[in-house]
mmCIF file with all atom_site columns, C-alpha atoms in Angstrom:
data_model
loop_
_atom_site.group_PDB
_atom_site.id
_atom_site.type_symbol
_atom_site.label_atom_id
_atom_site.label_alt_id
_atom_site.label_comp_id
_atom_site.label_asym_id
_atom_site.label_entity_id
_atom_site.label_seq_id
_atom_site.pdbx_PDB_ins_code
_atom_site.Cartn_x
_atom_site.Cartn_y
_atom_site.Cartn_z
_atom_site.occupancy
_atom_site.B_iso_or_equiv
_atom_site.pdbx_formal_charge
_atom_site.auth_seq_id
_atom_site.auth_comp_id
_atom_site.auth_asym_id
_atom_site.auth_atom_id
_atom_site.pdbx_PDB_model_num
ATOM 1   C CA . UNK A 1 1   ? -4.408  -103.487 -3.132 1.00 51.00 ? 1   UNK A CA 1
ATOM 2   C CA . UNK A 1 2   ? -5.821  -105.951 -0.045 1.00 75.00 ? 2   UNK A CA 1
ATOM 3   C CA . UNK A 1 3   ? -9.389  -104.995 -0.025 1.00 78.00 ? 3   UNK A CA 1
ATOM 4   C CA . UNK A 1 4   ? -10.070 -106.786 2.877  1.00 78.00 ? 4   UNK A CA 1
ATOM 5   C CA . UNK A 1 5   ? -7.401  -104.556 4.907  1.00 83.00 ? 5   UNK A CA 1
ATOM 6   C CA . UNK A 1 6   ? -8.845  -101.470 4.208  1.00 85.00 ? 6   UNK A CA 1
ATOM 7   C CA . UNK A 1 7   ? -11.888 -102.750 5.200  1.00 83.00 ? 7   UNK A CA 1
ATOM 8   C CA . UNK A 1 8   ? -10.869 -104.154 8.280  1.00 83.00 ? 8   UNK A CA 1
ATOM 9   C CA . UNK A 1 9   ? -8.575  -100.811 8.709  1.00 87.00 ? 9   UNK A CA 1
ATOM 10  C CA . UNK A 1 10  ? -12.284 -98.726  9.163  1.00 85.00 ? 10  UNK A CA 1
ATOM 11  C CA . UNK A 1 11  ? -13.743 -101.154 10.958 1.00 80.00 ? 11  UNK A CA 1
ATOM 12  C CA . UNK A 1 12  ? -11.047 -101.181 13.518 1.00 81.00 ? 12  UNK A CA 1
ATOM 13  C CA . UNK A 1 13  ? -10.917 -97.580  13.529 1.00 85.00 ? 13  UNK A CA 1
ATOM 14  C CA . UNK A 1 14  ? -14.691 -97.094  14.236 1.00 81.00 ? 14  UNK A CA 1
ATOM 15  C CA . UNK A 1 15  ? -14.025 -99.623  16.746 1.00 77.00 ? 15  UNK A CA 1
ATOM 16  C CA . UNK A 1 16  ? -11.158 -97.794  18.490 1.00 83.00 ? 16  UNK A CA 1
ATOM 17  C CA . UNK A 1 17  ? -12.928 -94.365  18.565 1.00 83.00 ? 17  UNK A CA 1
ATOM 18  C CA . UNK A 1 18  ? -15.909 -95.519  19.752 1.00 77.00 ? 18  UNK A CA 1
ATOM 19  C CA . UNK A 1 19  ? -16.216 -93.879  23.142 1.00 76.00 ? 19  UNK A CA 1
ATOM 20  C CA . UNK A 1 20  ? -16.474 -95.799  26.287 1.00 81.00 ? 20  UNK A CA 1
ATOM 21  C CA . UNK A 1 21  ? -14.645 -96.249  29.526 1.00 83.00 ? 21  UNK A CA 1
ATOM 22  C CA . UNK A 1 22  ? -11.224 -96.345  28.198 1.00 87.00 ? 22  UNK A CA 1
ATOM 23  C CA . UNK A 1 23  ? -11.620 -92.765  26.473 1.00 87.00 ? 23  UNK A CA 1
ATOM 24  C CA . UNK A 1 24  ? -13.655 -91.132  29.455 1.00 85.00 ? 24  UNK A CA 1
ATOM 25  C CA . UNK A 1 25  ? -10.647 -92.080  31.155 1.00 88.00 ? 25  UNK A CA 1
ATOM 26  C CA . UNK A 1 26  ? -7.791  -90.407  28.532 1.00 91.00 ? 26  UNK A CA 1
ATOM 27  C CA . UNK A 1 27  ? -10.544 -87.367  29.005 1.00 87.00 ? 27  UNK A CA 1
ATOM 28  C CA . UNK A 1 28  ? -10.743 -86.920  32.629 1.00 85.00 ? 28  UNK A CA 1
ATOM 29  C CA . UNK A 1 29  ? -6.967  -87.429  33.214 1.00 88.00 ? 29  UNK A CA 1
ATOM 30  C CA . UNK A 1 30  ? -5.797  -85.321  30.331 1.00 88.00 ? 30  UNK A CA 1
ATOM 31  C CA . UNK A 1 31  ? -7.572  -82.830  32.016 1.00 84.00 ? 31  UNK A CA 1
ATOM 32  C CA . UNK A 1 32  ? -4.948  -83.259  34.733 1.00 82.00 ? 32  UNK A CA 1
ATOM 33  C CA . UNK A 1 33  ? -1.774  -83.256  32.863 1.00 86.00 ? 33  UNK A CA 1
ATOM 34  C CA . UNK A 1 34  ? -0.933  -83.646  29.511 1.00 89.00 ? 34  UNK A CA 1
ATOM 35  C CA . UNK A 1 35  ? 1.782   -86.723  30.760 1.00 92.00 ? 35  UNK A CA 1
ATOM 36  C CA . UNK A 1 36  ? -1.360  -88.515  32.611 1.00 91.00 ? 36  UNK A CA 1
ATOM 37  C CA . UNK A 1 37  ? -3.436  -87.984  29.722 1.00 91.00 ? 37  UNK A CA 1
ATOM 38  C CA . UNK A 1 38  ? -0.802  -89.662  27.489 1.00 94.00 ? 38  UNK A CA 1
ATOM 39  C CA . UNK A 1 39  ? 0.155   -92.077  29.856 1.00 95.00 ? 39  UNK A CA 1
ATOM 40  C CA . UNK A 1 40  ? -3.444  -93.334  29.768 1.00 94.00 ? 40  UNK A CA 1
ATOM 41  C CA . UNK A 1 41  ? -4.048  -93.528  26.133 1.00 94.00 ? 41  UNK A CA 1
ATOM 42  C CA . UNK A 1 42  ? -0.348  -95.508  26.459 1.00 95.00 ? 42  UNK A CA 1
ATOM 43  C CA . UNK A 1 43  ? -1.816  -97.654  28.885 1.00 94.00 ? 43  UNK A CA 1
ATOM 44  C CA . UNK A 1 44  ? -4.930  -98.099  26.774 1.00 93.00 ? 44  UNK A CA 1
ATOM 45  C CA . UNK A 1 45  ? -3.095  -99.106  23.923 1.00 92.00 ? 45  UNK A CA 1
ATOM 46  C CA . UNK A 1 46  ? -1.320  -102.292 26.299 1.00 92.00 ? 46  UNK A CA 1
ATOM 47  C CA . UNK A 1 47  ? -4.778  -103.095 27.122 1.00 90.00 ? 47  UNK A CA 1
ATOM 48  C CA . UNK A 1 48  ? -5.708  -103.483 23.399 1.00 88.00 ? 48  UNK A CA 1
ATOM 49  C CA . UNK A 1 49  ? -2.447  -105.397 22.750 1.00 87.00 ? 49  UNK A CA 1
ATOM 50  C CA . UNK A 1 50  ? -3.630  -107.867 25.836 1.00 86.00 ? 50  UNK A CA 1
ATOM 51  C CA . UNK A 1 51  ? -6.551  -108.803 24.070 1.00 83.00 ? 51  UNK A CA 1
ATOM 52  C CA . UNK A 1 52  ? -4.808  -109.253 20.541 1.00 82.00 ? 52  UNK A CA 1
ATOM 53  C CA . UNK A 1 53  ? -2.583  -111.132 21.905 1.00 82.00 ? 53  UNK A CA 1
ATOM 54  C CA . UNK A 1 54  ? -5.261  -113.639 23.606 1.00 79.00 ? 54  UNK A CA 1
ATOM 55  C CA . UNK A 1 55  ? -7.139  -113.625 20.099 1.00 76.00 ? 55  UNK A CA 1
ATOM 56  C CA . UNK A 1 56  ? -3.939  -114.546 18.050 1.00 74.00 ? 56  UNK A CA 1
ATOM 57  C CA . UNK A 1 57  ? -3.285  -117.557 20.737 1.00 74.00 ? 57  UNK A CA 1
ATOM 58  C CA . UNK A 1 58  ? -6.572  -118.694 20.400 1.00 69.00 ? 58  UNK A CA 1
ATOM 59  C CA . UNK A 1 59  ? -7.113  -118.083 24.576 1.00 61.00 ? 59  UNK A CA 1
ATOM 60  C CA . UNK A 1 60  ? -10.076 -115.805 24.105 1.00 59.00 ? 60  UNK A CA 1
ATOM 61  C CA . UNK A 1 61  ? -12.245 -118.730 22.646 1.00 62.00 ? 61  UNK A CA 1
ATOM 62  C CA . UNK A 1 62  ? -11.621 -120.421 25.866 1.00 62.00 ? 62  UNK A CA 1
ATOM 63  C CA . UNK A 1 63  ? -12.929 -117.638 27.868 1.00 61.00 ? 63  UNK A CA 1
ATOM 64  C CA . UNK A 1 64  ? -15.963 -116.864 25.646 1.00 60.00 ? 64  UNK A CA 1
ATOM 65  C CA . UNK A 1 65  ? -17.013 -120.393 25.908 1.00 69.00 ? 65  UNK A CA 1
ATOM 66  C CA . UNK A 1 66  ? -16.463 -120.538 29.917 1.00 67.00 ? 66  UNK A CA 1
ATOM 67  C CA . UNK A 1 67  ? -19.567 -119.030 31.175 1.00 69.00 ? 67  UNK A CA 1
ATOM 68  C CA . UNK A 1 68  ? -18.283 -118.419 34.493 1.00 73.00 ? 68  UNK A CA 1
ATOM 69  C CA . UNK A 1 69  ? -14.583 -117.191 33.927 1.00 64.00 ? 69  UNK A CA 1
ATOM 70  C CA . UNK A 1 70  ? -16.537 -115.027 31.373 1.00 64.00 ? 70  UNK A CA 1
ATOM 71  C CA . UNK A 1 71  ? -18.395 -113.883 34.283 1.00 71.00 ? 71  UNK A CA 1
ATOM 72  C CA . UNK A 1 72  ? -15.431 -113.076 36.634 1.00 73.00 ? 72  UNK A CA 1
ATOM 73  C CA . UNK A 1 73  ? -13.908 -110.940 33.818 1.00 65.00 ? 73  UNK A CA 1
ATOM 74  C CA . UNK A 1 74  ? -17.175 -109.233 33.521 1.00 66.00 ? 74  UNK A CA 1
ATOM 75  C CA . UNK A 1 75  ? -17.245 -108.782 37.280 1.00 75.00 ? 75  UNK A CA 1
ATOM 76  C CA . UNK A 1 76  ? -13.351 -107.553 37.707 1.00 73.00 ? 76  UNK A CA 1
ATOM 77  C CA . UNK A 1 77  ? -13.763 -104.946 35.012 1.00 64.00 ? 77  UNK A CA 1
ATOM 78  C CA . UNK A 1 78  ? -17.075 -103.716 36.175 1.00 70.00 ? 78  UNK A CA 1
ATOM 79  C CA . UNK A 1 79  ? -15.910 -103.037 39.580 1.00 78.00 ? 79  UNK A CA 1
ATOM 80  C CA . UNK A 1 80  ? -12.799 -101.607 38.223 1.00 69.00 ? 80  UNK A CA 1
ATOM 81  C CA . UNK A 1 81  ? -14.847 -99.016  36.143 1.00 71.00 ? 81  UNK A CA 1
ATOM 82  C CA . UNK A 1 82  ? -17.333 -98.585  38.583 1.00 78.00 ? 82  UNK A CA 1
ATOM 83  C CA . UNK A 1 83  ? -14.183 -97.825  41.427 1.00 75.00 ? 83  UNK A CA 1
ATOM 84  C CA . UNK A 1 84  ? -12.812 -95.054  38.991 1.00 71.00 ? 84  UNK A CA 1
ATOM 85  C CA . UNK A 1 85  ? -16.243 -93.104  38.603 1.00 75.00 ? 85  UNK A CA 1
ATOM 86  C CA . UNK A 1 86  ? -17.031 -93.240  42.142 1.00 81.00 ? 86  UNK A CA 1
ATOM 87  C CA . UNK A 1 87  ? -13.443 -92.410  43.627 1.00 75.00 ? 87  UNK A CA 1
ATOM 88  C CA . UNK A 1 88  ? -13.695 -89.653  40.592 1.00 69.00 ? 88  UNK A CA 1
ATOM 89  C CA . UNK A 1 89  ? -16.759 -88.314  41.950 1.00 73.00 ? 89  UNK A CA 1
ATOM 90  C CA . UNK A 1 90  ? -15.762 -88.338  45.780 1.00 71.00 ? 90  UNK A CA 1
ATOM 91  C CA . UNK A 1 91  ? -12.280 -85.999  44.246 1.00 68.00 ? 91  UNK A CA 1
ATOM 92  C CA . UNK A 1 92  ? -14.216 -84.017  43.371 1.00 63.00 ? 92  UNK A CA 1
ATOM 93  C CA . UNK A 1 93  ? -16.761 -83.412  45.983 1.00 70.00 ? 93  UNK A CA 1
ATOM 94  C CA . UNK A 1 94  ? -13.881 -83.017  48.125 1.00 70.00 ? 94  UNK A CA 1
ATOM 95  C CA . UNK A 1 95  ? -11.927 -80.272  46.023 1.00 61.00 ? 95  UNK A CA 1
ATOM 96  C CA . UNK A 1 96  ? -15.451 -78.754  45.861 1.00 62.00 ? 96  UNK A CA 1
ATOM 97  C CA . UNK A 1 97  ? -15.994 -78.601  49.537 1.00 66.00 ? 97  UNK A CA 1
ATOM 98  C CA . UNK A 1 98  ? -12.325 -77.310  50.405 1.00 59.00 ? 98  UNK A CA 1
ATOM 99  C CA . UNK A 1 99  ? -12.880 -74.957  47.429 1.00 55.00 ? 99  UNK A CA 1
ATOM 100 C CA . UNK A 1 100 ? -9.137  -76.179  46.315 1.00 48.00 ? 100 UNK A CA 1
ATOM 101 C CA . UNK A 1 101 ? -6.982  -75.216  42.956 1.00 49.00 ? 101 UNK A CA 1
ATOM 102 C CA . UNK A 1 102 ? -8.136  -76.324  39.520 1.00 47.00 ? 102 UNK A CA 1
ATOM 103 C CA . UNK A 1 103 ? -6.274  -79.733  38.193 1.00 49.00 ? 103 UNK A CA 1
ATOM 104 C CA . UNK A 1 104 ? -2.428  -78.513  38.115 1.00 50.00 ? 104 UNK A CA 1
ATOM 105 C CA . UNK A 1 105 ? 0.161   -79.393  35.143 1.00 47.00 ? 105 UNK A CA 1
ATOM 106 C CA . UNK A 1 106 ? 1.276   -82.478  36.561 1.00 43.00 ? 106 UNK A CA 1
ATOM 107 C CA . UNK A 1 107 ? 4.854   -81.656  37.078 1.00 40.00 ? 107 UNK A CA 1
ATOM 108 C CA . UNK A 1 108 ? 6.842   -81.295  40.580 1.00 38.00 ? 108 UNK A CA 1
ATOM 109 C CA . UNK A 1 109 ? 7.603   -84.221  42.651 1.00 35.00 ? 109 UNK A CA 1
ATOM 110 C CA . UNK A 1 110 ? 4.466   -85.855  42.082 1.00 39.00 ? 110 UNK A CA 1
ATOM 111 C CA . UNK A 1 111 ? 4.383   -86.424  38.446 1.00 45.00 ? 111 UNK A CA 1
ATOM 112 C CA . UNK A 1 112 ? 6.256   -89.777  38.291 1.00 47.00 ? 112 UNK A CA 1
ATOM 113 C CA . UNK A 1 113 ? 3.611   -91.318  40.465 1.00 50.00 ? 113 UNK A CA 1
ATOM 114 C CA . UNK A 1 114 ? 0.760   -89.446  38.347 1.00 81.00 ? 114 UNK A CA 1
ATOM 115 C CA . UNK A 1 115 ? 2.526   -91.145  35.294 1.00 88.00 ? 115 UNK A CA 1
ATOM 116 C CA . UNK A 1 116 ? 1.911   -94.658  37.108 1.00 89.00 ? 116 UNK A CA 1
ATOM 117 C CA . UNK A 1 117 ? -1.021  -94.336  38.147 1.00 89.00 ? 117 UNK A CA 1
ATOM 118 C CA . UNK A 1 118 ? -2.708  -93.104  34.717 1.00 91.00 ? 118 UNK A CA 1
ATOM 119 C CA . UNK A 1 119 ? -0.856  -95.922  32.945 1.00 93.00 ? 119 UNK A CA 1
ATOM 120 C CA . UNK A 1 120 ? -2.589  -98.788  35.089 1.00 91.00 ? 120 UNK A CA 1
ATOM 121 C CA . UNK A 1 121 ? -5.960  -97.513  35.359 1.00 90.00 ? 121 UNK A CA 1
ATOM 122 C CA . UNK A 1 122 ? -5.842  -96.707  30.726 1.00 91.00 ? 122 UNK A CA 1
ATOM 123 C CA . UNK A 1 123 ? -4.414  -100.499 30.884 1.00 93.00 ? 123 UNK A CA 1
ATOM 124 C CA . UNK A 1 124 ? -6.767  -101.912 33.378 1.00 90.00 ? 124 UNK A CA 1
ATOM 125 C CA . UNK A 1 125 ? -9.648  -100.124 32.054 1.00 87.00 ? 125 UNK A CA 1
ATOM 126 C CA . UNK A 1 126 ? -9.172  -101.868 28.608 1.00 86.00 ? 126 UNK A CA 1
ATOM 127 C CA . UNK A 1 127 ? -8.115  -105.237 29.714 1.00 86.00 ? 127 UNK A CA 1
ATOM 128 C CA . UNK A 1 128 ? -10.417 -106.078 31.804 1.00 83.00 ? 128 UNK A CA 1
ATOM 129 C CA . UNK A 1 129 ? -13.185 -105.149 29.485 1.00 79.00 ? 129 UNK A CA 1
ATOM 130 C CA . UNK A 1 130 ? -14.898 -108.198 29.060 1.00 70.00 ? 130 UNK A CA 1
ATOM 131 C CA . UNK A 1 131 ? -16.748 -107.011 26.030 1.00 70.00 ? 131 UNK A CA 1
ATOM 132 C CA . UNK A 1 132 ? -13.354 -107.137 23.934 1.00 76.00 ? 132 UNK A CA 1
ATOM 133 C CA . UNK A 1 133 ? -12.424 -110.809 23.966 1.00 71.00 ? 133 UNK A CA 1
ATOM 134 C CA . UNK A 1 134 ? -15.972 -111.563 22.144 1.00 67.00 ? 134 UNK A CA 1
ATOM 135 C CA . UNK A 1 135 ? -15.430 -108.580 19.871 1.00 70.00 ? 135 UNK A CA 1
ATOM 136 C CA . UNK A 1 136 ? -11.887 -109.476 18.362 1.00 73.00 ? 136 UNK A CA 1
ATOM 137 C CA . UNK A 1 137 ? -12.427 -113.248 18.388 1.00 69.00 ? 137 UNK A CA 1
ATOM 138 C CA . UNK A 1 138 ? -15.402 -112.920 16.333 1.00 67.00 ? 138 UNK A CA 1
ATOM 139 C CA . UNK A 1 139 ? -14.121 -110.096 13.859 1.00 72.00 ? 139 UNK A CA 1
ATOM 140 C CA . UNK A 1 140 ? -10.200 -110.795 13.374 1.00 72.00 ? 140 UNK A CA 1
ATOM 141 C CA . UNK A 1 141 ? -11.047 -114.147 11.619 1.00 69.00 ? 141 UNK A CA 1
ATOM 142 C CA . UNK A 1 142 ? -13.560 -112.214 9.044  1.00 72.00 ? 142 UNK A CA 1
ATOM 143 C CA . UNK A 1 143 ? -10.505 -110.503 7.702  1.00 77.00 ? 143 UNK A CA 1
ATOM 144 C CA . UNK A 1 144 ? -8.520  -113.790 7.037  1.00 71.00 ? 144 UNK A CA 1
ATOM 145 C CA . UNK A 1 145 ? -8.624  -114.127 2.939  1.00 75.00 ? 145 UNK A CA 1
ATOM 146 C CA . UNK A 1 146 ? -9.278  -118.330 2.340  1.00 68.00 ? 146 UNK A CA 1
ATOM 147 C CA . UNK A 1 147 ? -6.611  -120.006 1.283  1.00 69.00 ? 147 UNK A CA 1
ATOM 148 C CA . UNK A 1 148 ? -3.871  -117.798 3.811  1.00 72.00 ? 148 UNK A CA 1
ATOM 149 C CA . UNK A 1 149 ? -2.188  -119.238 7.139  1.00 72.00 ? 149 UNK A CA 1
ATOM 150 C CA . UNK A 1 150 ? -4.176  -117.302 9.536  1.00 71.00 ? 150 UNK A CA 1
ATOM 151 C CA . UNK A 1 151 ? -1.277  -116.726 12.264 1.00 75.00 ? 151 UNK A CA 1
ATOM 152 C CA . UNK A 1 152 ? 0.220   -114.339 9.928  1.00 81.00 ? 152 UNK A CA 1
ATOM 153 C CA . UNK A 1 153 ? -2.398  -112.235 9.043  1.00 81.00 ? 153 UNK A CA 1
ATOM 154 C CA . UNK A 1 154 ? -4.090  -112.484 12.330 1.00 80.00 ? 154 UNK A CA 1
ATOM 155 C CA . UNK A 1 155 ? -0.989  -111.193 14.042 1.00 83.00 ? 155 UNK A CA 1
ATOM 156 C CA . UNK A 1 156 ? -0.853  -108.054 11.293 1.00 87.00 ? 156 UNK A CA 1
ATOM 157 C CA . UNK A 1 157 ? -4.472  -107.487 11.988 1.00 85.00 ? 157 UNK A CA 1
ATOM 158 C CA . UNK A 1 158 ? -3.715  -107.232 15.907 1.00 85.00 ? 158 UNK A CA 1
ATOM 159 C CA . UNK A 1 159 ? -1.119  -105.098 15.524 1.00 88.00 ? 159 UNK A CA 1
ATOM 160 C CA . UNK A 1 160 ? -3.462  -102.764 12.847 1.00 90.00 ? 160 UNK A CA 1
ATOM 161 C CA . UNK A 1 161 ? -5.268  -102.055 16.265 1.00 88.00 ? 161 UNK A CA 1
ATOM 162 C CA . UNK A 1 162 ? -2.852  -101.608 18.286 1.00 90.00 ? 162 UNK A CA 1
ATOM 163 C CA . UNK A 1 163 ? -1.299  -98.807  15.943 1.00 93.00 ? 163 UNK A CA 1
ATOM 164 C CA . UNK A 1 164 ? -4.787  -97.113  15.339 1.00 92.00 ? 164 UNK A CA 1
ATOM 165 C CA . UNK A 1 165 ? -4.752  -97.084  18.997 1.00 92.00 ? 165 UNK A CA 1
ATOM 166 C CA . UNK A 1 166 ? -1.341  -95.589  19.783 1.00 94.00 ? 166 UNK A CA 1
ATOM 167 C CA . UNK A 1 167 ? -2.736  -92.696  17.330 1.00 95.00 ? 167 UNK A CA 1
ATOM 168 C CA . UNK A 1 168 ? -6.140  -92.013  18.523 1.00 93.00 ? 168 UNK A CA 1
ATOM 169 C CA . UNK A 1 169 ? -5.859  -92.011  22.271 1.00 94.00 ? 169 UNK A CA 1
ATOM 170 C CA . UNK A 1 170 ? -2.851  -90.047  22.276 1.00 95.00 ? 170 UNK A CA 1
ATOM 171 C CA . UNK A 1 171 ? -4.206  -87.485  19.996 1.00 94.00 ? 171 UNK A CA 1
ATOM 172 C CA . UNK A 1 172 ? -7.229  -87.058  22.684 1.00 92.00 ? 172 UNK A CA 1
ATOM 173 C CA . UNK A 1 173 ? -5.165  -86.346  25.149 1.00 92.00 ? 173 UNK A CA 1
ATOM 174 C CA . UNK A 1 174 ? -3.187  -83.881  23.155 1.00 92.00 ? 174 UNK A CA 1
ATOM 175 C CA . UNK A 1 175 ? -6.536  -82.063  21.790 1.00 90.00 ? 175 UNK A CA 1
ATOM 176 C CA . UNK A 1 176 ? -7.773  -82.289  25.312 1.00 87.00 ? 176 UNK A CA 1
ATOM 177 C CA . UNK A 1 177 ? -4.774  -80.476  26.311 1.00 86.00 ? 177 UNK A CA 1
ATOM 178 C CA . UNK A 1 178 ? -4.614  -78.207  23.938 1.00 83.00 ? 178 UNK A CA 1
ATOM 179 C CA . UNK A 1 179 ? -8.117  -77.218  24.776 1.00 82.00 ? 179 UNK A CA 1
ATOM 180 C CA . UNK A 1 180 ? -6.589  -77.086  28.176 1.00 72.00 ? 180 UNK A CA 1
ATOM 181 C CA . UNK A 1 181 ? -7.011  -73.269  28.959 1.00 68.00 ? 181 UNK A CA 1
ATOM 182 C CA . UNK A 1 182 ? -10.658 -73.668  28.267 1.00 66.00 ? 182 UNK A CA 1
ATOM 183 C CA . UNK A 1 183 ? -11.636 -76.769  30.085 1.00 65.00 ? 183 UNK A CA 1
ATOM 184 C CA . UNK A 1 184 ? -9.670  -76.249  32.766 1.00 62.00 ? 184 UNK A CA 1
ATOM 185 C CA . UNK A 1 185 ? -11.393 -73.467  33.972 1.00 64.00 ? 185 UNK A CA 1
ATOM 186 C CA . UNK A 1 186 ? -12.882 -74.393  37.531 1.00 64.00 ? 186 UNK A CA 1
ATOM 187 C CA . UNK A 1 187 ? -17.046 -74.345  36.344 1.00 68.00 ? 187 UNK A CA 1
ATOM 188 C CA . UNK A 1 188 ? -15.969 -76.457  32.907 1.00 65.00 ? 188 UNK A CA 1
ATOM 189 C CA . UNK A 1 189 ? -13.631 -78.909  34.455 1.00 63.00 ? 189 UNK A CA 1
ATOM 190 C CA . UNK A 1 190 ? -15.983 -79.594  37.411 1.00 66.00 ? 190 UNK A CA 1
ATOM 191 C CA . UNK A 1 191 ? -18.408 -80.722  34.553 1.00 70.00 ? 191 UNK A CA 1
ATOM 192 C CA . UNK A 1 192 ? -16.279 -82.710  32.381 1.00 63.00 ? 192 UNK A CA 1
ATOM 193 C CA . UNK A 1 193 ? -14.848 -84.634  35.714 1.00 68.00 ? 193 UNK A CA 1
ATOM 194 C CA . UNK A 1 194 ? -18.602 -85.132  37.221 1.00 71.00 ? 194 UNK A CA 1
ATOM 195 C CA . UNK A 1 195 ? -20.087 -86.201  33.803 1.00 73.00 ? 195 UNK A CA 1
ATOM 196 C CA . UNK A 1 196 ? -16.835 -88.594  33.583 1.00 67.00 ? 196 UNK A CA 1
ATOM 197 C CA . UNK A 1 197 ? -17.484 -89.842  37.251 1.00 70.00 ? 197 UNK A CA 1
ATOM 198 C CA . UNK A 1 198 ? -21.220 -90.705  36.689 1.00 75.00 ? 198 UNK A CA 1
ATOM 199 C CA . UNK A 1 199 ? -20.539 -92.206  33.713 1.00 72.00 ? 199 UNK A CA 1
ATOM 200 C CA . UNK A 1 200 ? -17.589 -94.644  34.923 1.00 66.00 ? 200 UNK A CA 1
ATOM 201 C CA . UNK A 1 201 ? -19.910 -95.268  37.347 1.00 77.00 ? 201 UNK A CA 1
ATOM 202 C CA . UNK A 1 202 ? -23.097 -96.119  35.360 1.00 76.00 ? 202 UNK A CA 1
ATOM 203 C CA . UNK A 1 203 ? -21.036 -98.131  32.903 1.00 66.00 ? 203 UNK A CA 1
ATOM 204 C CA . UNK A 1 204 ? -19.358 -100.085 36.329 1.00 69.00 ? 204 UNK A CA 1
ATOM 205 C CA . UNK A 1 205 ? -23.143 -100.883 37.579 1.00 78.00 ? 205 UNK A CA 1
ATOM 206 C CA . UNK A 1 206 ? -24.747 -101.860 34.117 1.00 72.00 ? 206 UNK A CA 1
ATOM 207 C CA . UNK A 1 207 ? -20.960 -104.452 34.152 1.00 63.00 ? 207 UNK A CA 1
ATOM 208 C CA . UNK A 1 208 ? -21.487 -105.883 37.507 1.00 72.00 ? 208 UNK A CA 1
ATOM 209 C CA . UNK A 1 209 ? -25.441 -105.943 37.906 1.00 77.00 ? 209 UNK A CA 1
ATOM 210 C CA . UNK A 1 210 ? -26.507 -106.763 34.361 1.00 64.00 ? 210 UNK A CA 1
ATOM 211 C CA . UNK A 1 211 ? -26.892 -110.124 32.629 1.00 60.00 ? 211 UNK A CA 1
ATOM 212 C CA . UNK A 1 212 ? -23.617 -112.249 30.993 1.00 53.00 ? 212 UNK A CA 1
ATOM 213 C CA . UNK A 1 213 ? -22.889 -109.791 28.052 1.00 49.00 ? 213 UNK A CA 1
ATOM 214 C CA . UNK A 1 214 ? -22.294 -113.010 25.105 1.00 50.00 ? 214 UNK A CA 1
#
């Protein structure tokens, strides 16, 4: 039995459940449709594999140890978040205003572009966290037994996260879904999308004002 897997099997989980950005998103989109919701958690899961992939090659080193490209990363993503929360928020002022229908079932004629659209902002949201390049190129190399060619193990470590990913964002979106009848009602989804939109938005502020996160 490889100790060191298992270990790094709960550490990666923790890692992938911990909430932030990418599962606020899954949340407030699964709330829309279950296909957005898993759609996101898809497109969550490509983010993960972006920064894997960039650990495995060895690429993330290069952008931990360039201070500005760091920087821009930091920048990109925290602008990205920081877009989502407040365009989230503005939604649903608007729907609030023209006291519109709760979040529909996402199918008709506009479901294919719902799909898209949740897909890019789950992948965007994850790879352009700049938090993630630091993370997985300081722990995937703890997991490496001495004495092993690291390629090979690295690569089975990235793809460890990547599964635990394809399991635990989907099955948010499923729960939320399946909790649908409940927090879709008009008073609870207006609070799960405005908690969601304020904190995109705090997280997107705290990226782009605060100092180099190292």
């Amino acid at each position: 039995m490889d100790a060191q897997l298992i270990a790094f099997t709960g550490v990666a989980a923790g890692m992938v459940a911990l909430p932030g950005a990418d599962f606020t998103v899954v949340v407030r989109n699964a709330l829309a449709s279950r296909t957005a919701g898993l759609a996101s958690a898809l497109g969550v899961a490509g983010g993960l594999l972006v920064h894997t992939a960039l650990a495995v090659a060895g690429l993330a080193a290069v952008l931990v140890t360039l201070p500005v490209l760091f920087r821009t990363v930091q920048l990109l993503g925290g602008a990205y978040v920081l877009y989502l929360g407040i365009s989230g928020l503005y939604a649903l002022r608007r729907r609030i205003s023209e006291k519109n229908r709760t979040p529909g079932n996402g199918t008709g004629p506009e479901a294919p572009q719902a799909f898209g659209r949740a897909l890019r902002q789950g992948f965007l949201t994850n790879a352009l966290n700049p938090k993630a390049p630091v993370l997985f190129l300081s722990l995937l190399p703890q997991f490496v037994p001495a004495g092993q060619p690291p390629l090979p193990r690295t690569l089975l470590l990235a793809a460890l996260v990547v599964a635990l990913a394809l399991i635990w964002f989907p099955a948010v979106a499923l729960l939320v879904d399946r909790l649908g009848r409940w927090l879709r009602r008009p008073r609870t989804a207006r609070a799960i999308e405005g908690g969601s939109g304020v904190a995109l938005t705090g997280l997107g502020l705290v990226l782009v004002t605060g100092p180099l996160l190292r």
